[in-house]
mmCIF file of C-alpha atoms in Angstrom:
data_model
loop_
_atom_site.group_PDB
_atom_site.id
_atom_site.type_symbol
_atom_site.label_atom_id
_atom_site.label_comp_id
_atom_site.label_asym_id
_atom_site.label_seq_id
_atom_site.Cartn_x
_atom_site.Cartn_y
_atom_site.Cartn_z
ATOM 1 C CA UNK A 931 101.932 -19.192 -39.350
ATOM 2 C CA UNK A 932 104.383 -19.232 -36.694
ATOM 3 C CA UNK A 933 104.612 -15.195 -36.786
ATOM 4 C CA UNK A 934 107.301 -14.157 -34.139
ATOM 5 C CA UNK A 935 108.958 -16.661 -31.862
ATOM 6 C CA UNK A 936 110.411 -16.129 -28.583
ATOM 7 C CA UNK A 937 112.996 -19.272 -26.557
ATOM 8 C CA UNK A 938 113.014 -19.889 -24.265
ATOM 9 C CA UNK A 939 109.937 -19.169 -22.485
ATOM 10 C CA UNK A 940 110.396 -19.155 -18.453
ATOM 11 C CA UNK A 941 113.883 -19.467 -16.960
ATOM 12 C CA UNK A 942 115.252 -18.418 -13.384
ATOM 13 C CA UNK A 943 118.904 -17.357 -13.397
ATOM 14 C CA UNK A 944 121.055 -16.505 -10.255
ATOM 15 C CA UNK A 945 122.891 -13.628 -9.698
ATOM 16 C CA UNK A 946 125.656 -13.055 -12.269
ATOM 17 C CA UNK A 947 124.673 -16.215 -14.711
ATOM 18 C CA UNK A 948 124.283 -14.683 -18.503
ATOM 19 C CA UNK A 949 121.851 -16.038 -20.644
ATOM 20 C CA UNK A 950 120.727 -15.061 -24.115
ATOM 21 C CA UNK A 951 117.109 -14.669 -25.476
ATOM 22 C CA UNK A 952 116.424 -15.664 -29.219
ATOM 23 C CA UNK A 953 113.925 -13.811 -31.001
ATOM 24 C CA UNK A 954 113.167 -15.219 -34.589
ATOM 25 C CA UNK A 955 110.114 -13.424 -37.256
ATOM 26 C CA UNK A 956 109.379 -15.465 -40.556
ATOM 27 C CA UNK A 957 107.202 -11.862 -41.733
ATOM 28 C CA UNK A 958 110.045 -10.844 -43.345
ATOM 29 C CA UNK A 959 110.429 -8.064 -41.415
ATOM 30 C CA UNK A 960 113.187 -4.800 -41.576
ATOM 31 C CA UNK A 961 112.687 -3.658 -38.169
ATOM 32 C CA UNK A 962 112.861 -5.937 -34.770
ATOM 33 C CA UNK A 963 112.814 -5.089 -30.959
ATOM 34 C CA UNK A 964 113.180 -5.887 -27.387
ATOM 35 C CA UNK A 965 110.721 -4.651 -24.973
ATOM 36 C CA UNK A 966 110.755 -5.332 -21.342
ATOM 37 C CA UNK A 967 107.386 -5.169 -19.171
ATOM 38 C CA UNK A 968 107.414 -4.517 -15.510
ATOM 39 C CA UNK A 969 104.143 -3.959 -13.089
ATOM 40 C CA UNK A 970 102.591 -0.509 -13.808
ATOM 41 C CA UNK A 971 105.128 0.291 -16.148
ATOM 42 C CA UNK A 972 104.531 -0.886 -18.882
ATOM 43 C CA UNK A 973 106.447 -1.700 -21.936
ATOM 44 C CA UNK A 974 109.454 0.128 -22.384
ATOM 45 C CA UNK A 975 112.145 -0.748 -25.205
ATOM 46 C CA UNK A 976 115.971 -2.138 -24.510
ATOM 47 C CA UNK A 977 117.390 -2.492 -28.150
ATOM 48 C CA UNK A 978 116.114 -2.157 -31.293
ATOM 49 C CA UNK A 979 116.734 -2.846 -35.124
ATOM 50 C CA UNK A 980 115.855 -1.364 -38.208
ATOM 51 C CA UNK A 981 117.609 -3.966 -40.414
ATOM 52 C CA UNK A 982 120.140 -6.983 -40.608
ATOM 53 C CA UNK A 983 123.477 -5.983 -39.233
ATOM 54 C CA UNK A 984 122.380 -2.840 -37.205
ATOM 55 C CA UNK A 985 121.054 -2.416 -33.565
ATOM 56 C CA UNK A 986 120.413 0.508 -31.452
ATOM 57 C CA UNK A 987 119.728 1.753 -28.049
ATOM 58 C CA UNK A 988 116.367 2.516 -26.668
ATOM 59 C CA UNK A 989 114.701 3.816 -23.677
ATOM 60 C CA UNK A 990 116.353 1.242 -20.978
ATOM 61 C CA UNK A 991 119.584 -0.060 -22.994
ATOM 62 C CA UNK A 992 121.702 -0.826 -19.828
ATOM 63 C CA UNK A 993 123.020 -4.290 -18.756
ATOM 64 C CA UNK A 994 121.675 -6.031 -22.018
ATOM 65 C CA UNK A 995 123.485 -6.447 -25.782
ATOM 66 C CA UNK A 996 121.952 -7.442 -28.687
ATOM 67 C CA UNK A 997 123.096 -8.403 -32.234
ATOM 68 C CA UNK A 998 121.203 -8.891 -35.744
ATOM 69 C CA UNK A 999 123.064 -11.255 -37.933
ATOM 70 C CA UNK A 1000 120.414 -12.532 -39.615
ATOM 71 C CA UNK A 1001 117.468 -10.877 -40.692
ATOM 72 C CA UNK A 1002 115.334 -12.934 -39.150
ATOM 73 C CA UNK A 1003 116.673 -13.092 -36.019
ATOM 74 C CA UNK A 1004 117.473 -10.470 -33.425
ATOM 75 C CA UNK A 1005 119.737 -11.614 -29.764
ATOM 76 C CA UNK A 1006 119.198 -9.981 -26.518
ATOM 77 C CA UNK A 1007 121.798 -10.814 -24.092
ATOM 78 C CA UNK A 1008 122.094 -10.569 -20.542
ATOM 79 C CA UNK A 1009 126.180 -10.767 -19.866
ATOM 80 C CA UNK A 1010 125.930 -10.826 -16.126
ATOM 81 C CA UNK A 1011 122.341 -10.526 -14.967
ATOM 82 C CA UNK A 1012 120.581 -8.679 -12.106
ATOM 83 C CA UNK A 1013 117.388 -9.069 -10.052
ATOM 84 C CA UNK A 1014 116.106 -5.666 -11.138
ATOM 85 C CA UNK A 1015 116.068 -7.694 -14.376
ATOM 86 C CA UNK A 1016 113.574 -9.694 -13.470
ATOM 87 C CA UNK A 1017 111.015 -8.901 -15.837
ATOM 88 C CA UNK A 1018 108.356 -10.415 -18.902
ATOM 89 C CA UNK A 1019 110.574 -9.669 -22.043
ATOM 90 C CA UNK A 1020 108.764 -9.461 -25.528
ATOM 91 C CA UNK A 1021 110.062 -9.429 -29.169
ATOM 92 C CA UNK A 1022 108.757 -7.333 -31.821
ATOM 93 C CA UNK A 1023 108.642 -6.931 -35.290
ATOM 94 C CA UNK A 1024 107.402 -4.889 -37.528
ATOM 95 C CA UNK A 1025 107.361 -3.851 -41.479
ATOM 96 C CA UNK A 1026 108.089 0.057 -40.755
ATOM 97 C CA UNK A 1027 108.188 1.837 -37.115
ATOM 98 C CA UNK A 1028 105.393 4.392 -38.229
ATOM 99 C CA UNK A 1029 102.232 3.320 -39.084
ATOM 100 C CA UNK A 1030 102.531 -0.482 -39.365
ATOM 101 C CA UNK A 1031 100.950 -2.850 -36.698
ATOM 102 C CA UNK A 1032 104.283 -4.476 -34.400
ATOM 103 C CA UNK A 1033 104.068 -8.167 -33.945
ATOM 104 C CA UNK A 1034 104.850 -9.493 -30.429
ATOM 105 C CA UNK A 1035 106.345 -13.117 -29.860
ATOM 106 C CA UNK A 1036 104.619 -14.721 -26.705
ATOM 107 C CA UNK A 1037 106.996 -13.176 -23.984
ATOM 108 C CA UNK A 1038 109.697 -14.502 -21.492
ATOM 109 C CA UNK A 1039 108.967 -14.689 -17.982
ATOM 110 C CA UNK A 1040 112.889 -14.240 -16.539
ATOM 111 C CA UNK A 1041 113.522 -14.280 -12.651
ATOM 112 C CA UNK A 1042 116.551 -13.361 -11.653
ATOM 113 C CA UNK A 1043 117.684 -14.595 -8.001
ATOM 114 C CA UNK B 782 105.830 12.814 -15.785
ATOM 115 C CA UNK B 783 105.418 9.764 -18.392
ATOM 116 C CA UNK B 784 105.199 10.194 -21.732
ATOM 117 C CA UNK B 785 102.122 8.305 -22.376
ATOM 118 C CA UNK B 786 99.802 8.256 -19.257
ATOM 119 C CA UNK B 787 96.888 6.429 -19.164
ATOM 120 C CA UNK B 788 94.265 5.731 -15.871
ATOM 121 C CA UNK B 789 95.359 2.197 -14.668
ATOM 122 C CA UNK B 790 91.612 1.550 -13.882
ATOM 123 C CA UNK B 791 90.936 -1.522 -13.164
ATOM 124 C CA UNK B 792 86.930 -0.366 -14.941
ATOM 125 C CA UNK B 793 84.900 -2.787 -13.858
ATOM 126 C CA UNK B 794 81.640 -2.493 -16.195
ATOM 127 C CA UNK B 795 78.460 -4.797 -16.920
ATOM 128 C CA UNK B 796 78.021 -6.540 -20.159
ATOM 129 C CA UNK B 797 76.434 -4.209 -22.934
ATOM 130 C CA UNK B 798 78.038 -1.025 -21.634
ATOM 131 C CA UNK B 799 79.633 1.638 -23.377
ATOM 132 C CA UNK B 800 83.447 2.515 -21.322
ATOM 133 C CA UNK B 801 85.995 5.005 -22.617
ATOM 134 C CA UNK B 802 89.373 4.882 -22.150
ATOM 135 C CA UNK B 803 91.809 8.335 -22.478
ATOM 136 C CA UNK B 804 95.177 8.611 -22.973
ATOM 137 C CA UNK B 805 97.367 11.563 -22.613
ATOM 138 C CA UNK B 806 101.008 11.839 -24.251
ATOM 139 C CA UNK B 807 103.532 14.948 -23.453
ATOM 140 C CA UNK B 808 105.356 14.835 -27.108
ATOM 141 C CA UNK B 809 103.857 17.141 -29.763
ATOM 142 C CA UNK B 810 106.062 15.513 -32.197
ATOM 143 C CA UNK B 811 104.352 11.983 -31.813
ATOM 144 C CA UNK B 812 103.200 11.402 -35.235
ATOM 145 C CA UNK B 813 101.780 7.573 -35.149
ATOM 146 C CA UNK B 814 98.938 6.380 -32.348
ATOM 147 C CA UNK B 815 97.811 2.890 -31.713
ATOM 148 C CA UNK B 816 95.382 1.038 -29.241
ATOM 149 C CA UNK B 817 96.689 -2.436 -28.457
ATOM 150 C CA UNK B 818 95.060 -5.323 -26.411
ATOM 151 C CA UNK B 819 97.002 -7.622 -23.849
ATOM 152 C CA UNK B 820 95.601 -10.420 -22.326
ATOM 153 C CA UNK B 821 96.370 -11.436 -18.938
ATOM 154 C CA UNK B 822 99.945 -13.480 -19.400
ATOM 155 C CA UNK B 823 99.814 -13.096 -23.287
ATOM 156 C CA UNK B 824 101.399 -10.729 -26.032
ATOM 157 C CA UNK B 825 100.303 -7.523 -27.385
ATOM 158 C CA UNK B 826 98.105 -7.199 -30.402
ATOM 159 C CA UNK B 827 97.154 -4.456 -32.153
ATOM 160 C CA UNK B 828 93.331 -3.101 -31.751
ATOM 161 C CA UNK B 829 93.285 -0.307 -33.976
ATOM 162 C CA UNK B 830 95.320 2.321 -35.371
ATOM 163 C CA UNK B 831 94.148 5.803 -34.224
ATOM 164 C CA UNK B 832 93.742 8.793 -37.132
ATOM 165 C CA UNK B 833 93.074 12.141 -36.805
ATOM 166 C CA UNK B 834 89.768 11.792 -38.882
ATOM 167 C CA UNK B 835 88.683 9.414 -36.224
ATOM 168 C CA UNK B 836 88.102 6.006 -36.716
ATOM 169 C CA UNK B 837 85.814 3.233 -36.030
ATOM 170 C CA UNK B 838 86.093 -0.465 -36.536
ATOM 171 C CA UNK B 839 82.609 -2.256 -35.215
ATOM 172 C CA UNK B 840 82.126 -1.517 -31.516
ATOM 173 C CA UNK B 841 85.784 0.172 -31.482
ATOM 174 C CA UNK B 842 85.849 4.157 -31.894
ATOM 175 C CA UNK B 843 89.238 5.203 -31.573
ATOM 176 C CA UNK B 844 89.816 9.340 -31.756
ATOM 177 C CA UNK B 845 92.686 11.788 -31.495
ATOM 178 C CA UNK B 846 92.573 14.918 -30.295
ATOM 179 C CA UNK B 847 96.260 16.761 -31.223
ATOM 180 C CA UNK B 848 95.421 19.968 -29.864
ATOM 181 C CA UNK B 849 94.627 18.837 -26.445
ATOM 182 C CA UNK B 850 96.969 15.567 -26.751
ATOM 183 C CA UNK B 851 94.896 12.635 -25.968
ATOM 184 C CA UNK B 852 93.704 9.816 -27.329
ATOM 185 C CA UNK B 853 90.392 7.925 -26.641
ATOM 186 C CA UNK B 854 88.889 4.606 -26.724
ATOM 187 C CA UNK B 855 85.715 4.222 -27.005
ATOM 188 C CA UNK B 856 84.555 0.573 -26.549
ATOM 189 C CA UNK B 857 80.138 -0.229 -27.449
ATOM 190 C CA UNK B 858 78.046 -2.792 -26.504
ATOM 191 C CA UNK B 859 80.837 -4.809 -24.117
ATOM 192 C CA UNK B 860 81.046 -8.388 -23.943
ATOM 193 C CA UNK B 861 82.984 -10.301 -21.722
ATOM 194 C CA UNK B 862 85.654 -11.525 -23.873
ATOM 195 C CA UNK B 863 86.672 -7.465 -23.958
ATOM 196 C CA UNK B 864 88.150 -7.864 -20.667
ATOM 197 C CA UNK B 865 91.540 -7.002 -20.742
ATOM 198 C CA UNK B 866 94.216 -4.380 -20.507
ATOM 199 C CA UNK B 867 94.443 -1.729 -22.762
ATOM 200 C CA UNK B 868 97.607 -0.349 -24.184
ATOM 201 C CA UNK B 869 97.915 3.303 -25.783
ATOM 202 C CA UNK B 870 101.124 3.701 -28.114
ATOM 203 C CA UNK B 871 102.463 6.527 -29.141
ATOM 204 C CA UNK B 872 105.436 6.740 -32.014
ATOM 205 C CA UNK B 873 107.734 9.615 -33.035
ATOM 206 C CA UNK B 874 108.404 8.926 -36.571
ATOM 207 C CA UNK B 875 110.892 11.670 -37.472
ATOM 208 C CA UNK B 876 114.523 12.347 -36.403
ATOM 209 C CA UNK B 877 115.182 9.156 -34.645
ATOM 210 C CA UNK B 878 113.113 6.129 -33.269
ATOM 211 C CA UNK B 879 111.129 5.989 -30.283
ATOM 212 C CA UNK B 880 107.574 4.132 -29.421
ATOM 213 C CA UNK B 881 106.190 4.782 -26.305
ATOM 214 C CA UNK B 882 104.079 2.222 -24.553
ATOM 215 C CA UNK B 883 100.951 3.056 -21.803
ATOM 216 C CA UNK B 884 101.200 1.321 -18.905
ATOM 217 C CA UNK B 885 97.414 0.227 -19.518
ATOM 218 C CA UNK B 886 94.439 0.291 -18.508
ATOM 219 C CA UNK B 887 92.300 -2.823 -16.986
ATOM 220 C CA UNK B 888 89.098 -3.714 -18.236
ATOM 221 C CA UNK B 889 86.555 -6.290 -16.391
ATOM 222 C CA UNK B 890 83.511 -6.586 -18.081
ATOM 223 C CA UNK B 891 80.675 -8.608 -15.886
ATOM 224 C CA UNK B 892 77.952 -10.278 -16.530
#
């Protein structure tokens, strides 16, 4: 029952490095998303998709890409990252966006330095 | 203002107590509600959904109140494994896609 699995799970980058987070759901799933969380903040979404093939913006959209070529997969990428990136990032999926319970992966802890 | 606003607590509370939690939200045209538990340093899961009817699920009563805009937690009987921080989620289901996350609310419960 793996559920909805995040890689990696810590990594420090420096200044400018990219990276790219992999978030992978076996649910079967339609709609997937990237959250970040920050200290009182709380979670607020980059990217999001409601199928294979399509992404959209959220709240906080800026300096990150994503991209849904398989179902069961959904990419957030960081092309040139900053330390106001520095954040816990979680992956999401769920069946519909209404009234369906959202399935987190365990979260990466990114530091950007 | 944020759209979901919630007291950040920490409530610190002795085992067997009853603690409510509220949770305001500024969109009228939020049409979904959900209580969520996090765990220090873990994911998200979902608690309970929260209906208009009310709803209750053991020592969980979750209520809405759509006039006034707020939804409540209502936890019974606490243990200690309730300890944890408390998410309120709001969702706008028509005429685009947005799900607005509480930043929490921090429950200790002592013995």
């Amino acid at each position: 029952n793996a559920g909805v699995t995040q890689t990696p799970k810590f990594r420090v980058l420096k200044t400018g490095q990219s990276m790219t987070l992999l978030c992978a759901q076996d649910m079967n799933h339609e709609y997937m998303y990237w959250y970040r969380q920050d200290p009182g903040m709380g979670l607020r979404l980059i990217h999001y998709s409601v199928g294979e093939g399509t992404t959209a913006k959220g709240e906080v959209p800026d300096g990150y890409n994503v991209s849904r070529l398989k179902k069961q997969n959904f990419l957030l990428g960081l092309e040139s990252a900053a330390p106001s990136q520095t954040s816990v990032y979680f992956c999401a999926s769920s069946f519909s966006h209404t009234n369906t319970e959202a399935f987190f992966g365990q979260g990466t802890r990114l530091t950007v330095v | 203002r944020k759209e979901v606003e919630q007291d950040p607590g920490p409530f610190n509370v002795p085992e067997g107590a009853t603690v409510a939690f509220n949770c305001t939200y500024s969109n009228s045209a939020s049409q979904s509600f959900f209580w969520y538990r996090q765990d220090c340093r873990k994911e998200p899961k979902l608690l309970m959904s929260v209906y208009s009817s009310g709803n209750e699920d053991g020592r969980f009563t979750a209520q809405l109140n759509r006039a006034s805009q707020y939804i409540s937690l209502l936890i019974r009987d606490s243990k200690l494994s309730d300890s944890a921080t408390y998410l309120c989620v709001a969702v706008m289901g028509t005429g685009g896609f947005k799900t607005i996350f509480g930043a929490g609310t921090r429950l200790f419960v002592k013995a």
